[in-house]
GROMACS .gro file of C-alpha atoms in nm:
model
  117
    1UNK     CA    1  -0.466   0.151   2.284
    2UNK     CA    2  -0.372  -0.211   2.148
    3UNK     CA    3  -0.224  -0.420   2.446
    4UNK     CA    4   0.024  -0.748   2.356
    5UNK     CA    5   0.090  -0.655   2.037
    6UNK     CA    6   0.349  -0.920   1.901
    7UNK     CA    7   0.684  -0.821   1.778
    8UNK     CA    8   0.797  -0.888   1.418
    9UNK     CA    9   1.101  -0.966   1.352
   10UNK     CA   10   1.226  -0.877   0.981
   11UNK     CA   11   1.433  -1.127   0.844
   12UNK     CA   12   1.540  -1.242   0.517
   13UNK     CA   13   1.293  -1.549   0.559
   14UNK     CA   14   0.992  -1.257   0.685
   15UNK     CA   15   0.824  -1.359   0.321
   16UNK     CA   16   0.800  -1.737   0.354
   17UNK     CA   17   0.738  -1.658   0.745
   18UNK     CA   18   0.414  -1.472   0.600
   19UNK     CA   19   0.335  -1.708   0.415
   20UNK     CA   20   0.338  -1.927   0.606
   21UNK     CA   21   0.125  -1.824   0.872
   22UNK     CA   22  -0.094  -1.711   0.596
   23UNK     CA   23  -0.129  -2.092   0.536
   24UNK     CA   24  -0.150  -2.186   0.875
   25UNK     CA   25  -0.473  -1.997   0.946
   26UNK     CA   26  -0.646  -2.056   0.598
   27UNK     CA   27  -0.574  -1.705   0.457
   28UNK     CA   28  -0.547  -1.705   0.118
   29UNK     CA   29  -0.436  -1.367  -0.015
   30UNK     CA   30  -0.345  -1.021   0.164
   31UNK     CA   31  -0.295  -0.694   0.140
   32UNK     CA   32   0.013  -0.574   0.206
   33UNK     CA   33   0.095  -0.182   0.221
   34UNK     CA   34   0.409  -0.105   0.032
   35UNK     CA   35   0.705   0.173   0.035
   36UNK     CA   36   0.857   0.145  -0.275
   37UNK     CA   37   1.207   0.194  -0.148
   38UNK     CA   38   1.131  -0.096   0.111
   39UNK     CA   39   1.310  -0.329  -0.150
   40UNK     CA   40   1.128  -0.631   0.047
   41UNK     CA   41   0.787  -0.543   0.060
   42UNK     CA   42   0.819  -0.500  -0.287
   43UNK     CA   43   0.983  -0.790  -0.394
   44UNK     CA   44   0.726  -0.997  -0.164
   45UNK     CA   45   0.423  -0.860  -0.352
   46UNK     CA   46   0.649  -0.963  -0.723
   47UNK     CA   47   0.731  -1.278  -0.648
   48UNK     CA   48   0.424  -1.380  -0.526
   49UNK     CA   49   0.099  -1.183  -0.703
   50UNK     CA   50  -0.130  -1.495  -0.644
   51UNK     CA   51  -0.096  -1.434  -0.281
   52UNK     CA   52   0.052  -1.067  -0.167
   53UNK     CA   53  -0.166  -0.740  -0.301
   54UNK     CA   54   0.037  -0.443  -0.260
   55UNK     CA   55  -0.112  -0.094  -0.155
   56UNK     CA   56   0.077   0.255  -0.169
   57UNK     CA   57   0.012   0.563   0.041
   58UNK     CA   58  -0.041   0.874  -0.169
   59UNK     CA   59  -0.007   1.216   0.011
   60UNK     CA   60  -0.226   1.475  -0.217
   61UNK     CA   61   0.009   1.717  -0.114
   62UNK     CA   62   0.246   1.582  -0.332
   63UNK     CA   63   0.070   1.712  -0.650
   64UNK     CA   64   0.218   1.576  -0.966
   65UNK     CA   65   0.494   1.396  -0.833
   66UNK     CA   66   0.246   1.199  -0.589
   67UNK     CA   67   0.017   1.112  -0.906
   68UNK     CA   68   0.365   0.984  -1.099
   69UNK     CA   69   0.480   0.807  -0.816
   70UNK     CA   70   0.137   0.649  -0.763
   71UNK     CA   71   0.139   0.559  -1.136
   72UNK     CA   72   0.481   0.393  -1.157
   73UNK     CA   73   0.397   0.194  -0.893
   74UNK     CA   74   0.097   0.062  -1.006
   75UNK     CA   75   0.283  -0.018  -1.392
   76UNK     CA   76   0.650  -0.144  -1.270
   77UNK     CA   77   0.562  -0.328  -0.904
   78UNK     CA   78   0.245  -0.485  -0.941
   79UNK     CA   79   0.039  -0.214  -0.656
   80UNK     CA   80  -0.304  -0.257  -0.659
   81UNK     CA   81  -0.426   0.042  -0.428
   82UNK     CA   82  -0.373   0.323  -0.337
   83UNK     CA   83  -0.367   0.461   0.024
   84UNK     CA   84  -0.453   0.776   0.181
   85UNK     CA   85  -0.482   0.895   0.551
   86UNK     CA   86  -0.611   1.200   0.591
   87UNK     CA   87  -0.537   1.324   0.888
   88UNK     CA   88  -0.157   1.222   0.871
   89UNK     CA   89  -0.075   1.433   0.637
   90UNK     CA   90   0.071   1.777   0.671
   91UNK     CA   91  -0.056   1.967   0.638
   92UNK     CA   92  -0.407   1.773   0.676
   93UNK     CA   93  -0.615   1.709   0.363
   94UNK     CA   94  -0.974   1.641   0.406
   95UNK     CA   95  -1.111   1.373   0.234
   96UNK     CA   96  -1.354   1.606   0.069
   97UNK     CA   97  -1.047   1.840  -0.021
   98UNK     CA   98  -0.966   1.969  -0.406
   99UNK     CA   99  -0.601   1.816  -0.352
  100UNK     CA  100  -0.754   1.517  -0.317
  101UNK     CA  101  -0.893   1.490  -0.638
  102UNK     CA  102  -0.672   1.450  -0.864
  103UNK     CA  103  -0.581   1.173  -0.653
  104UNK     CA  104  -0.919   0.970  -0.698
  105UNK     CA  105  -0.918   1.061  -1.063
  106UNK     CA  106  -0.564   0.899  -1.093
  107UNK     CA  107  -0.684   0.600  -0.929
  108UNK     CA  108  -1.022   0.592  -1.198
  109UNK     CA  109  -0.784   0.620  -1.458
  110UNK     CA  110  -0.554   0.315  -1.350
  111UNK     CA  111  -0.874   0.132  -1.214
  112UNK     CA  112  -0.728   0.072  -0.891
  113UNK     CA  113  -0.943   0.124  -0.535
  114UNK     CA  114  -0.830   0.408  -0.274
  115UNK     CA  115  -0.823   0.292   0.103
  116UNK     CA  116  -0.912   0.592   0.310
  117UNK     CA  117  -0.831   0.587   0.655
   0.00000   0.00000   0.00000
C-alpha cells in the first residue's frame, strides 16, 4: 500500500532528530501517539509540551482499567488525546458500540478529543 517508506532509526538523539526536522520544514507542533511504557515517547512529549502533543490508544474492551489508564495518563504525562481504532481491537468494537461509551464520556470528563480511526 505505501511504497518508499523511510526507515527510522531510534536513537537516543530520535527527540532532537524530530525536532529537528520539525524545524526544518516549518512544523511547529505534533502529535505524537504514546505507549506509556515506551519511556521515550513519553519523556519526548514532557520535556517538550510547547512542541510534542501526546495521544494514547484506549481499547473499550478494557473497561475500567482502560478508563484508569486513560486517566493517569492524561494527569501524570501530559496526553492530550485519546485514541481508538475500531476495527483493531479484539474483539472489534464499533464506534457506535455501548463499550465505547464510557470511553467518550471519560474523555468529556478530562476535556480531551478522541481520534477515531
Amino acid at each position: 500500500m505505501f511504497r518508499e517508506t523511510p526507515t527510522v532509526r531510534r536513537e537516543p538523539d530520535s527527540i532532537d532528530f524530530l525536532l529537528y526536522e520539525m524545524d526544518r520544514f516549518g512544523i511547529e507542533r505534533g502529535l505524537v501517539p504514546v505507549t506509556l511504557s515506551d519511556e521515550l515517547h513519553v519523556r519526548a512529549i514532557m520535556e517538550h509540551p510547547d512542541r510534542l502533543l501526546g495521544s494514547v490508544e484506549v481499547d473499550p474492551n478494557g473497561g475500567e482499567d482502560a478508563l484508569r489508564e486513560l486517566e493517569h495518563a492524561v494527569r501524570d504525562h501530559g496526553i492530550i488525546a485519546a485514541q481508538f481504532f475500531p476495527a483493531g481491537k479484539n474483539p472489534p468494537v464499533p464506534i457506535n458500540d455501548r463499550r465505547a461509551y464510557p470511553l467518550y464520556a471519560k474523555c468529556v470528563e478530562l476535556d480531551i478529543p478522541v481520534f477515531v480511526q
